[in-house]
mmCIF file of C-alpha atoms and ligand atoms in Angstrom:
data_model
loop_
_atom_site.group_PDB
_atom_site.id
_atom_site.type_symbol
_atom_site.label_atom_id
_atom_site.label_comp_id
_atom_site.label_asym_id
_atom_site.label_seq_id
_atom_site.Cartn_x
_atom_site.Cartn_y
_atom_site.Cartn_z
ATOM 1 C CA MET V 1 -21.968 -9.197 0.971
ATOM 2 C CA LEU V 2 -19.791 -9.606 4.060
ATOM 3 C CA ARG V 3 -16.933 -7.757 2.352
ATOM 4 C CA ALA V 4 -19.233 -4.866 1.427
ATOM 5 C CA LEU V 5 -20.584 -4.701 4.976
ATOM 6 C CA LEU V 6 -17.108 -4.630 6.560
ATOM 7 C CA ILE V 7 -15.907 -1.971 4.128
ATOM 8 C CA SER V 8 -18.895 0.227 4.865
ATOM 9 C CA LEU V 9 -18.344 -0.303 8.620
ATOM 10 C CA SER V 10 -14.720 0.795 8.123
ATOM 11 C CA LYS V 11 -16.095 4.291 7.404
ATOM 12 C CA ALA V 12 -18.695 4.385 10.220
ATOM 13 C CA GLU V 13 -17.719 6.510 13.205
ATOM 14 C CA TRP V 14 -20.098 4.642 15.576
ATOM 15 C CA ALA V 15 -18.581 1.269 14.602
ATOM 16 C CA LYS V 16 -15.085 2.672 15.112
ATOM 17 C CA ARG V 17 -15.974 3.859 18.624
ATOM 18 C CA LEU V 18 -17.493 0.473 19.450
ATOM 19 C CA VAL V 19 -14.732 -1.753 18.027
ATOM 20 C CA THR V 20 -11.730 0.235 19.258
ATOM 21 C CA ARG V 21 -13.109 0.077 22.817
ATOM 22 C CA TRP V 22 -12.534 -3.689 22.881
ATOM 23 C CA LYS V 23 -9.066 -4.786 23.946
ATOM 24 C CA VAL V 24 -9.502 -7.912 21.872
ATOM 25 C CA ALA V 25 -9.806 -5.781 18.700
ATOM 26 C CA TRP V 26 -6.282 -4.413 19.191
ATOM 27 C CA LYS V 27 -5.058 -7.925 19.999
ATOM 28 C CA VAL V 28 -6.263 -9.119 16.586
ATOM 29 C CA ALA V 29 -5.375 -5.868 14.762
ATOM 30 C CA SER V 30 -1.801 -5.959 16.044
ATOM 31 C CA ARG V 31 -1.206 -8.951 13.780
ATOM 32 C CA PHE V 32 -1.406 -6.446 10.886
ATOM 33 C CA ILE V 33 -0.112 -3.280 12.556
ATOM 34 C CA ALA V 34 3.465 -2.756 13.689
ATOM 35 C CA GLY V 35 2.512 -0.799 16.806
ATOM 36 C CA GLU V 36 1.122 2.545 17.880
ATOM 37 C CA THR V 37 4.473 4.396 18.024
ATOM 38 C CA LEU V 38 7.251 5.209 15.564
ATOM 39 C CA GLU V 39 9.744 3.453 17.810
ATOM 40 C CA GLU V 40 7.753 0.201 17.606
ATOM 41 C CA ALA V 41 7.517 0.495 13.805
ATOM 42 C CA MET V 42 11.260 1.097 13.511
ATOM 43 C CA GLN V 43 11.996 -2.015 15.579
ATOM 44 C CA VAL V 44 9.807 -4.043 13.232
ATOM 45 C CA ILE V 45 11.619 -2.620 10.197
ATOM 46 C CA GLN V 46 15.010 -3.388 11.687
ATOM 47 C CA ASN V 47 13.936 -7.009 12.085
ATOM 48 C CA LEU V 48 12.540 -7.121 8.545
ATOM 49 C CA ASN V 49 15.772 -5.675 7.131
ATOM 50 C CA ALA V 50 17.767 -8.253 9.070
ATOM 51 C CA ALA V 51 15.677 -10.937 7.368
ATOM 52 C CA GLY V 52 16.406 -9.480 3.914
ATOM 53 C CA LEU V 53 13.086 -7.638 3.541
ATOM 54 C CA ASN V 54 12.692 -3.953 2.658
ATOM 55 C CA ALA V 55 9.857 -1.880 4.061
ATOM 56 C CA THR V 56 7.492 0.918 3.228
ATOM 57 C CA VAL V 57 6.147 2.706 6.289
ATOM 58 C CA ASP V 58 2.647 4.078 6.609
ATOM 59 C CA TYR V 59 1.628 6.444 9.397
ATOM 60 C CA LEU V 60 -1.995 5.347 9.734
ATOM 61 C CA GLY V 61 -4.695 7.894 9.073
ATOM 62 C CA GLU V 62 -7.059 8.840 6.265
ATOM 63 C CA HIS V 63 -9.839 11.272 5.413
ATOM 64 C CA THR V 64 -8.604 14.007 7.710
ATOM 65 C CA THR V 65 -11.215 16.697 8.139
ATOM 66 C CA ASP V 66 -9.137 19.780 8.877
ATOM 67 C CA ALA V 67 -5.887 21.471 7.930
ATOM 68 C CA GLU V 68 -4.361 21.009 11.380
ATOM 69 C CA GLU V 69 -4.791 17.242 11.273
ATOM 70 C CA ALA V 70 -3.355 17.143 7.723
ATOM 71 C CA HIS V 71 -0.375 19.157 8.969
ATOM 72 C CA ARG V 72 0.205 16.676 11.814
ATOM 73 C CA ALA V 73 0.134 13.733 9.386
ATOM 74 C CA THR V 74 2.640 15.532 7.144
ATOM 75 C CA GLU V 75 4.966 16.238 10.083
ATOM 76 C CA ALA V 76 4.716 12.604 11.164
ATOM 77 C CA THR V 77 5.760 11.457 7.685
ATOM 78 C CA LEU V 78 8.720 13.867 7.660
ATOM 79 C CA ALA V 79 9.771 12.452 11.028
ATOM 80 C CA ILE V 80 9.611 8.898 9.645
ATOM 81 C CA LEU V 81 11.884 9.887 6.744
ATOM 82 C CA GLU V 82 14.358 11.412 9.227
ATOM 83 C CA ASP V 83 14.339 8.312 11.391
ATOM 84 C CA ILE V 84 14.833 5.980 8.421
ATOM 85 C CA ALA V 85 17.890 8.016 7.398
ATOM 86 C CA ARG V 86 19.256 8.229 10.948
ATOM 87 C CA ARG V 87 19.000 4.472 11.433
ATOM 88 C CA ASN V 88 20.136 3.737 7.878
ATOM 89 C CA LEU V 89 17.172 1.457 7.225
ATOM 90 C CA HIS V 90 16.099 -0.022 3.916
ATOM 91 C CA ALA V 91 12.683 1.614 3.902
ATOM 92 C CA ASN V 92 10.650 4.292 2.190
ATOM 93 C CA VAL V 93 7.282 5.838 3.069
ATOM 94 C CA SER V 94 3.719 5.282 1.869
ATOM 95 C CA VAL V 95 1.278 8.164 2.059
ATOM 96 C CA LYS V 96 -2.489 8.458 1.701
ATOM 97 C CA LEU V 97 -3.318 11.832 0.178
ATOM 98 C CA SER V 98 -6.571 12.020 2.146
ATOM 99 C CA ALA V 99 -4.430 11.923 5.307
ATOM 100 C CA ILE V 100 -2.512 15.025 4.244
ATOM 101 C CA GLY V 101 -5.492 17.088 3.184
ATOM 102 C CA LEU V 102 -6.872 15.895 -0.173
ATOM 103 C CA THR V 103 -10.426 15.874 1.151
ATOM 104 C CA VAL V 104 -9.989 19.237 2.877
ATOM 105 C CA ASP V 105 -8.347 21.380 0.193
ATOM 106 C CA ARG V 106 -6.354 20.256 -2.849
ATOM 107 C CA ALA V 107 -3.900 23.158 -2.693
ATOM 108 C CA LEU V 108 -3.124 22.296 0.932
ATOM 109 C CA CYS V 109 -2.610 18.648 -0.001
ATOM 110 C CA ARG V 110 -0.262 19.636 -2.841
ATOM 111 C CA GLN V 111 1.813 21.758 -0.446
ATOM 112 C CA ASN V 112 2.017 18.924 2.075
ATOM 113 C CA LEU V 113 2.911 16.379 -0.599
ATOM 114 C CA GLU V 114 5.614 18.664 -1.968
ATOM 115 C CA ARG V 115 7.138 19.016 1.520
ATOM 116 C CA ILE V 116 7.258 15.237 1.881
ATOM 117 C CA VAL V 117 8.587 14.497 -1.610
ATOM 118 C CA SER V 118 11.145 17.272 -1.444
ATOM 119 C CA HIS V 119 12.385 16.146 1.990
ATOM 120 C CA ALA V 120 12.556 12.542 0.805
ATOM 121 C CA ARG V 121 14.589 13.657 -2.214
ATOM 122 C CA SER V 122 17.053 15.525 -0.016
ATOM 123 C CA LEU V 123 17.546 12.273 1.937
ATOM 124 C CA GLY V 124 17.783 10.130 -1.218
ATOM 125 C CA ASN V 125 14.483 8.427 -0.432
ATOM 126 C CA PHE V 126 11.243 7.607 -2.222
ATOM 127 C CA VAL V 127 7.553 8.274 -1.544
ATOM 128 C CA ARG V 128 4.759 5.920 -2.571
ATOM 129 C CA VAL V 129 1.290 7.376 -2.801
ATOM 130 C CA ASP V 130 -1.370 4.800 -1.895
ATOM 131 C CA MET V 131 -4.525 4.686 -4.005
ATOM 132 C CA GLU V 132 -7.771 5.210 -2.130
ATOM 133 C CA ASP V 133 -11.408 4.889 -3.168
ATOM 134 C CA SER V 134 -12.498 5.831 -6.686
ATOM 135 C CA SER V 135 -13.688 9.309 -5.706
ATOM 136 C CA LEU V 136 -10.008 10.235 -5.172
ATOM 137 C CA VAL V 137 -8.341 8.537 -8.157
ATOM 138 C CA ASP V 138 -8.388 11.523 -10.542
ATOM 139 C CA ALA V 139 -7.133 13.946 -7.907
ATOM 140 C CA THR V 140 -4.415 11.506 -6.825
ATOM 141 C CA LEU V 141 -3.139 10.945 -10.358
ATOM 142 C CA ASP V 142 -3.268 14.682 -11.107
ATOM 143 C CA LEU V 143 -1.001 15.325 -8.120
ATOM 144 C CA ILE V 144 1.418 12.597 -9.190
ATOM 145 C CA HIS V 145 1.656 14.127 -12.676
ATOM 146 C CA TRP V 146 2.063 17.546 -11.052
ATOM 147 C CA CYS V 147 5.060 16.210 -9.077
ATOM 148 C CA TYR V 148 6.673 14.999 -12.313
ATOM 149 C CA ASP V 149 5.931 18.358 -13.989
ATOM 150 C CA GLN V 150 7.869 19.970 -11.112
ATOM 151 C CA GLY V 151 10.800 17.571 -11.593
ATOM 152 C CA TYR V 152 10.169 15.322 -8.580
ATOM 153 C CA THR V 153 10.884 11.797 -9.801
ATOM 154 C CA ASN V 154 11.193 10.129 -6.386
ATOM 155 C CA VAL V 155 7.472 9.500 -6.131
ATOM 156 C CA GLY V 156 5.284 6.643 -7.339
ATOM 157 C CA VAL V 157 1.679 5.577 -7.032
ATOM 158 C CA ALA V 158 -0.502 2.508 -6.539
ATOM 159 C CA ILE V 159 -2.840 1.369 -9.330
ATOM 160 C CA GLN V 160 -5.826 -0.909 -8.713
ATOM 161 C CA SER V 161 -6.557 -3.753 -11.135
ATOM 162 C CA TYR V 162 -10.260 -3.801 -10.218
ATOM 163 C CA LEU V 163 -10.847 -0.444 -11.984
ATOM 164 C CA TYR V 164 -11.672 -0.537 -15.709
ATOM 165 C CA ARG V 165 -9.722 2.696 -16.200
ATOM 166 C CA SER V 166 -6.447 1.329 -14.808
ATOM 167 C CA GLU V 167 -4.884 0.144 -18.079
ATOM 168 C CA ARG V 168 -5.157 3.653 -19.538
ATOM 169 C CA ASP V 169 -3.779 5.222 -16.339
ATOM 170 C CA THR V 170 -0.968 2.678 -16.179
ATOM 171 C CA ARG V 171 0.149 3.243 -19.775
ATOM 172 C CA ARG V 172 0.279 6.996 -19.223
ATOM 173 C CA LEU V 173 2.304 6.600 -16.011
ATOM 174 C CA VAL V 174 4.680 4.068 -17.574
ATOM 175 C CA GLU V 175 5.305 6.481 -20.472
ATOM 176 C CA ARG V 176 6.446 9.054 -17.885
ATOM 177 C CA ARG V 177 8.410 6.379 -16.026
ATOM 178 C CA VAL V 178 6.400 6.831 -12.852
ATOM 179 C CA PRO V 179 7.028 3.773 -10.638
ATOM 180 C CA ILE V 180 3.818 1.849 -10.057
ATOM 181 C CA ARG V 181 2.704 -0.442 -7.258
ATOM 182 C CA LEU V 182 0.076 -2.752 -8.715
ATOM 183 C CA VAL V 183 -2.670 -3.900 -6.310
ATOM 184 C CA LYS V 184 -6.076 -5.497 -6.772
ATOM 185 C CA GLY V 185 -7.907 -2.771 -4.817
ATOM 186 C CA ALA V 186 -9.249 -2.732 -1.277
ATOM 187 C CA TYR V 187 -12.426 -0.618 -1.461
ATOM 188 C CA LYS V 188 -16.009 -1.317 -2.455
ATOM 189 C CA GLU V 189 -16.626 0.028 -5.954
ATOM 190 C CA PRO V 190 -19.763 -0.164 -8.137
ATOM 191 C CA PRO V 191 -19.843 -2.396 -11.266
ATOM 192 C CA GLU V 192 -20.059 0.700 -13.490
ATOM 193 C CA ILE V 193 -16.400 1.434 -12.769
ATOM 194 C CA ALA V 194 -14.850 -1.780 -11.369
ATOM 195 C CA TYR V 195 -14.851 -5.484 -12.231
ATOM 196 C CA PRO V 196 -17.286 -7.165 -9.845
ATOM 197 C CA ARG V 197 -15.852 -10.683 -10.377
ATOM 198 C CA LYS V 198 -12.581 -11.742 -8.752
ATOM 199 C CA GLN V 199 -11.431 -13.651 -11.835
ATOM 200 C CA ASP V 200 -11.668 -10.469 -13.944
ATOM 201 C CA VAL V 201 -9.737 -8.479 -11.328
ATOM 202 C CA ASP V 202 -7.061 -11.203 -11.400
ATOM 203 C CA ALA V 203 -6.941 -11.293 -15.216
ATOM 204 C CA ASN V 204 -6.549 -7.512 -15.303
ATOM 205 C CA PHE V 205 -3.775 -7.749 -12.682
ATOM 206 C CA ASP V 206 -1.892 -10.064 -15.071
ATOM 207 C CA ARG V 207 -2.545 -7.767 -18.051
ATOM 208 C CA LEU V 208 -1.232 -4.774 -16.111
ATOM 209 C CA THR V 209 1.777 -6.828 -14.996
ATOM 210 C CA ASP V 210 2.529 -7.279 -18.711
ATOM 211 C CA VAL V 211 2.336 -3.515 -19.266
ATOM 212 C CA LEU V 212 4.715 -2.880 -16.340
ATOM 213 C CA LEU V 213 7.224 -5.499 -17.453
ATOM 214 C CA GLN V 214 7.150 -4.223 -21.039
ATOM 215 C CA GLY V 215 7.907 -0.788 -19.564
ATOM 216 C CA VAL V 216 11.047 -2.212 -17.933
ATOM 217 C CA VAL V 217 12.115 -3.832 -21.220
ATOM 218 C CA GLU V 218 11.808 -0.439 -22.934
ATOM 219 C CA ALA V 219 13.341 1.705 -20.155
ATOM 220 C CA GLY V 220 16.056 -0.745 -19.068
ATOM 221 C CA VAL V 221 16.559 -2.454 -15.706
ATOM 222 C CA PRO V 222 17.579 0.007 -12.960
ATOM 223 C CA GLN V 223 20.771 -0.844 -11.094
ATOM 224 C CA ILE V 224 20.792 -1.829 -7.419
ATOM 225 C CA SER V 225 23.144 0.424 -5.448
ATOM 226 C CA ALA V 226 26.343 -0.896 -3.873
ATOM 227 C CA ASP V 227 24.735 -1.023 -0.396
ATOM 228 C CA GLY V 228 21.841 -3.122 -1.708
ATOM 229 C CA ARG V 229 19.228 -0.367 -1.932
ATOM 230 C CA ILE V 230 16.458 -1.110 -4.392
ATOM 231 C CA PRO V 231 15.702 1.625 -6.934
ATOM 232 C CA PRO V 232 12.033 2.280 -7.777
ATOM 233 C CA ILE V 233 11.015 -0.678 -9.928
ATOM 234 C CA PRO V 234 7.556 -2.054 -10.776
ATOM 235 C CA ALA V 235 6.048 -3.448 -7.613
ATOM 236 C CA LEU V 236 3.501 -6.251 -7.624
ATOM 237 C CA ALA V 237 1.687 -6.004 -4.313
ATOM 238 C CA THR V 238 -0.233 -9.201 -3.755
ATOM 239 C CA HIS V 239 -0.293 -12.374 -1.666
ATOM 240 C CA ASP V 240 -1.886 -14.279 -4.537
ATOM 241 C CA GLU V 241 0.564 -17.003 -5.555
ATOM 242 C CA ALA V 242 -0.969 -17.384 -9.033
ATOM 243 C CA ARG V 243 -0.374 -13.661 -9.766
ATOM 244 C CA ILE V 244 3.181 -13.913 -8.427
ATOM 245 C CA ARG V 245 3.922 -16.987 -10.538
ATOM 246 C CA TYR V 246 2.505 -15.293 -13.624
ATOM 247 C CA ALA V 247 4.795 -12.272 -13.114
ATOM 248 C CA GLN V 248 7.846 -14.458 -12.503
ATOM 249 C CA GLN V 249 7.228 -16.473 -15.667
ATOM 250 C CA ARG V 250 6.559 -13.418 -17.847
ATOM 251 C CA ALA V 251 9.678 -11.653 -16.556
ATOM 252 C CA GLU V 252 11.749 -14.751 -17.268
ATOM 253 C CA ARG V 253 10.346 -15.047 -20.785
ATOM 254 C CA LEU V 254 11.252 -11.398 -21.403
ATOM 255 C CA GLY V 255 14.812 -12.135 -20.249
ATOM 256 C CA LEU V 256 14.543 -9.798 -17.250
ATOM 257 C CA PRO V 257 16.620 -10.425 -14.122
ATOM 258 C CA LYS V 258 14.884 -11.056 -10.780
ATOM 259 C CA THR V 259 15.814 -7.546 -9.693
ATOM 260 C CA ALA V 260 13.652 -5.998 -12.441
ATOM 261 C CA LEU V 261 10.563 -6.203 -10.270
ATOM 262 C CA GLU V 262 9.678 -6.138 -6.615
ATOM 263 C CA PHE V 263 7.049 -8.087 -4.726
ATOM 264 C CA GLN V 264 5.247 -6.299 -1.928
ATOM 265 C CA MET V 265 3.113 -7.735 0.856
ATOM 266 C CA LEU V 266 1.360 -6.452 3.933
ATOM 267 C CA TYR V 267 2.889 -6.763 7.386
ATOM 268 C CA GLY V 268 1.613 -9.907 9.080
ATOM 269 C CA ILE V 269 0.320 -11.648 5.944
ATOM 270 C CA ARG V 270 1.988 -14.680 4.317
ATOM 271 C CA ARG V 271 5.335 -14.387 6.095
ATOM 272 C CA ASP V 272 6.241 -17.793 4.639
ATOM 273 C CA LEU V 273 5.776 -16.528 1.087
ATOM 274 C CA GLN V 274 7.717 -13.337 1.841
ATOM 275 C CA GLN V 275 10.720 -15.413 2.935
ATOM 276 C CA GLU V 276 10.386 -17.833 0.046
ATOM 277 C CA LEU V 277 10.619 -14.959 -2.456
ATOM 278 C CA VAL V 278 13.652 -13.481 -0.679
ATOM 279 C CA ARG V 279 15.353 -16.879 -0.777
ATOM 280 C CA ALA V 280 14.583 -17.113 -4.502
ATOM 281 C CA GLY V 281 16.432 -13.806 -5.037
ATOM 282 C CA TYR V 282 13.542 -11.354 -5.579
ATOM 283 C CA PRO V 283 13.400 -7.937 -3.916
ATOM 284 C CA VAL V 284 10.530 -7.994 -1.400
ATOM 285 C CA ARG V 285 9.084 -5.001 0.424
ATOM 286 C CA ILE V 286 6.700 -5.123 3.367
ATOM 287 C CA TYR V 287 4.058 -2.481 3.972
ATOM 288 C CA VAL V 288 4.416 -1.559 7.636
ATOM 289 C CA PRO V 289 1.535 0.510 9.053
ATOM 290 C CA PHE V 290 1.689 2.013 12.526
ATOM 291 C CA GLY V 291 -0.162 4.565 14.633
ATOM 292 C CA THR V 292 -3.296 4.921 16.653
ATOM 293 C CA HIS V 293 -5.701 5.402 13.693
ATOM 294 C CA TRP V 294 -5.690 1.734 12.807
ATOM 295 C CA TYR V 295 -9.450 1.049 12.649
ATOM 296 C CA PRO V 296 -10.242 1.495 8.875
ATOM 297 C CA TYR V 297 -7.034 -0.299 7.846
ATOM 298 C CA PHE V 298 -7.891 -3.189 10.166
ATOM 299 C CA MET V 299 -11.464 -3.421 8.845
ATOM 300 C CA ARG V 300 -10.208 -3.644 5.235
ATOM 301 C CA ARG V 301 -7.940 -6.532 6.253
ATOM 302 C CA LEU V 302 -10.940 -8.286 7.820
ATOM 303 C CA ALA V 303 -12.938 -7.677 4.647
ATOM 304 C CA GLU V 304 -10.279 -9.307 2.474
ATOM 305 C CA ARG V 305 -10.417 -12.603 4.266
ATOM 306 C CA PRO V 306 -13.466 -13.888 6.160
ATOM 307 C CA ALA V 307 -11.199 -16.201 8.205
ATOM 308 C CA ASN V 308 -9.731 -13.054 9.825
ATOM 309 C CA LEU V 309 -13.204 -12.081 10.975
ATOM 310 C CA TRP V 310 -13.833 -15.511 12.528
ATOM 311 C CA PHE V 311 -10.472 -15.221 14.292
ATOM 312 C CA PHE V 312 -11.606 -11.861 15.683
ATOM 313 C CA VAL V 313 -15.019 -13.192 16.754
ATOM 314 C CA SER V 314 -13.567 -16.318 18.404
ATOM 315 C CA ASN V 315 -11.062 -14.172 20.345
ATOM 316 C CA PHE V 316 -13.908 -11.946 21.445
ATOM 317 C CA PHE V 317 -15.817 -14.866 22.986
ATOM 318 C CA ARG V 318 -12.654 -16.314 24.561
ATOM 319 C CA ARG V 319 -12.009 -13.115 26.570
HETATM 320 P P1 FAD I 401 -6.447 -12.016 -2.757
HETATM 321 O O1 FAD I 401 -6.921 -12.816 -3.912
HETATM 322 O O2 FAD I 401 -7.430 -11.182 -2.025
HETATM 323 O O3 FAD I 401 -5.720 -12.938 -1.706
HETATM 324 C C1 FAD I 401 -4.805 -13.951 -2.078
HETATM 325 C C2 FAD I 401 -4.395 -14.709 -0.820
HETATM 326 O O4 FAD I 401 -3.657 -13.839 0.030
HETATM 327 C C3 FAD I 401 -5.557 -15.178 0.036
HETATM 328 O O5 FAD I 401 -6.027 -16.412 -0.384
HETATM 329 C C4 FAD I 401 -4.914 -15.236 1.413
HETATM 330 O O6 FAD I 401 -4.121 -16.391 1.544
HETATM 331 C C5 FAD I 401 -3.972 -14.072 1.393
HETATM 332 N N1 FAD I 401 -4.598 -12.836 1.941
HETATM 333 C C6 FAD I 401 -5.057 -11.776 1.258
HETATM 334 N N2 FAD I 401 -5.520 -10.819 2.091
HETATM 335 C C7 FAD I 401 -5.382 -11.317 3.333
HETATM 336 C C8 FAD I 401 -5.682 -10.804 4.626
HETATM 337 N N3 FAD I 401 -6.228 -9.596 4.828
HETATM 338 N N4 FAD I 401 -5.392 -11.593 5.697
HETATM 339 C C9 FAD I 401 -4.836 -12.796 5.543
HETATM 340 N N5 FAD I 401 -4.528 -13.339 4.344
HETATM 341 C C10 FAD I 401 -4.788 -12.613 3.250
HETATM 342 N N6 FAD I 401 -5.169 -1.488 -1.948
HETATM 343 C C11 FAD I 401 -5.571 -0.286 -2.406
HETATM 344 O O7 FAD I 401 -6.733 -0.128 -2.785
HETATM 345 N N7 FAD I 401 -4.695 0.776 -2.450
HETATM 346 C C12 FAD I 401 -3.392 0.659 -2.082
HETATM 347 O O8 FAD I 401 -2.633 1.623 -2.165
HETATM 348 C C13 FAD I 401 -2.949 -0.606 -1.602
HETATM 349 N N8 FAD I 401 -1.666 -0.790 -1.214
HETATM 350 C C14 FAD I 401 -1.236 -2.054 -0.901
HETATM 351 C C15 FAD I 401 0.118 -2.268 -0.635
HETATM 352 C C16 FAD I 401 0.582 -3.559 -0.439
HETATM 353 C C17 FAD I 401 2.045 -3.769 -0.192
HETATM 354 C C18 FAD I 401 -0.317 -4.665 -0.526
HETATM 355 C C19 FAD I 401 0.169 -6.068 -0.388
HETATM 356 C C20 FAD I 401 -1.646 -4.451 -0.731
HETATM 357 C C21 FAD I 401 -2.132 -3.159 -0.905
HETATM 358 N N9 FAD I 401 -3.489 -2.918 -1.125
HETATM 359 C C22 FAD I 401 -3.897 -1.675 -1.560
HETATM 360 C C23 FAD I 401 -4.500 -3.977 -0.828
HETATM 361 C C24 FAD I 401 -4.863 -4.763 -2.066
HETATM 362 O O9 FAD I 401 -5.627 -3.966 -2.939
HETATM 363 C C25 FAD I 401 -5.672 -6.025 -1.693
HETATM 364 O O10 FAD I 401 -6.856 -5.652 -1.054
HETATM 365 C C26 FAD I 401 -4.932 -7.004 -0.785
HETATM 366 O O11 FAD I 401 -3.596 -7.093 -1.134
HETATM 367 C C27 FAD I 401 -5.546 -8.441 -0.866
HETATM 368 O O12 FAD I 401 -5.479 -8.906 -2.171
HETATM 369 P P2 FAD I 401 -4.402 -9.964 -2.723
HETATM 370 O O13 FAD I 401 -3.747 -9.332 -3.902
HETATM 371 O O14 FAD I 401 -3.494 -10.416 -1.688
HETATM 372 O O15 FAD I 401 -5.275 -11.131 -3.346
#
């Protein structure tokens, strides 16, 4: 109930105006957000890299309503790619297609995505397309397949284990060797299309992990470059220790090295676990969001864990 309420508030303009007016909201949100400027995000990434963690950078924004805004988001992503290269950071970019025009005009979104993917390729970098709510899944996957049809192989996509359709989508992507980031899913979806019970979402996460690992067995383990850069490998994006353990054990049973898969976590969540995995020899990548449009991202983080909401409320009354 609470999760559904917070997710619906994440889309409400009035709630956004109300919440972002409070200084205390930013104080709590900044636990999950690297800052409002590119410079702040780059500092965070430098520190992560120094601690053995890779990053994927997200310029916050979604559901842009006009071409100009989509153009600005595209330019911002190109600038991030430039800065990563200039500073020689171990980082790639994550992009929400609704930020670069998917909900305005698909042709515009395709043009913007092509600019980003093509620029990333010229810099030897990789683009991860986030998965958004179910109304955008078909269009997102179509654009990913379009990229591969055009010969762009430096792009991957997130797949959500709460959707019934995800095993079919995953198998098709694995066949084409499209790198996948597996997540549970952060939106509110109806039971007609998504598992309503957490245990089923978890079980499907493990099943999809099996599909991804089998894909590595068949395609072979990609090599890590001499300077330690991680090639696109299956990414398991979760803070759930049971899911992580399952993946580790399955990979071991299949005789895969630790570098055959990557764990990904969100900035500010389970830093202890992030470090533990690095120490154990696994590639770990942190999702680093930054920018001024942090409200919906922040609300989804509150929705995932009620304790975050109580932290927010208690800070509010302590002002
Ligand atoms: P859960 O079972 O929800 O949580 C397991 C444990 O993790 C909890 O017990 C708690 O200790 C900790 N935890 C989880 N969330 C929080 C939180 N907000 N604050 C504090 N502790 C927490 N979703 C999409 O729909 N599309 C995407 O493209 C997408 N990309 C993602 C990229 C990355 C790198 C990650 C890590 C997640 C992404 N997500 C995405 C979000 C994902 O779908 C889940 O909503 C989120 O990861 C929480 O689920 P969990 O797997 O950690 O498992």
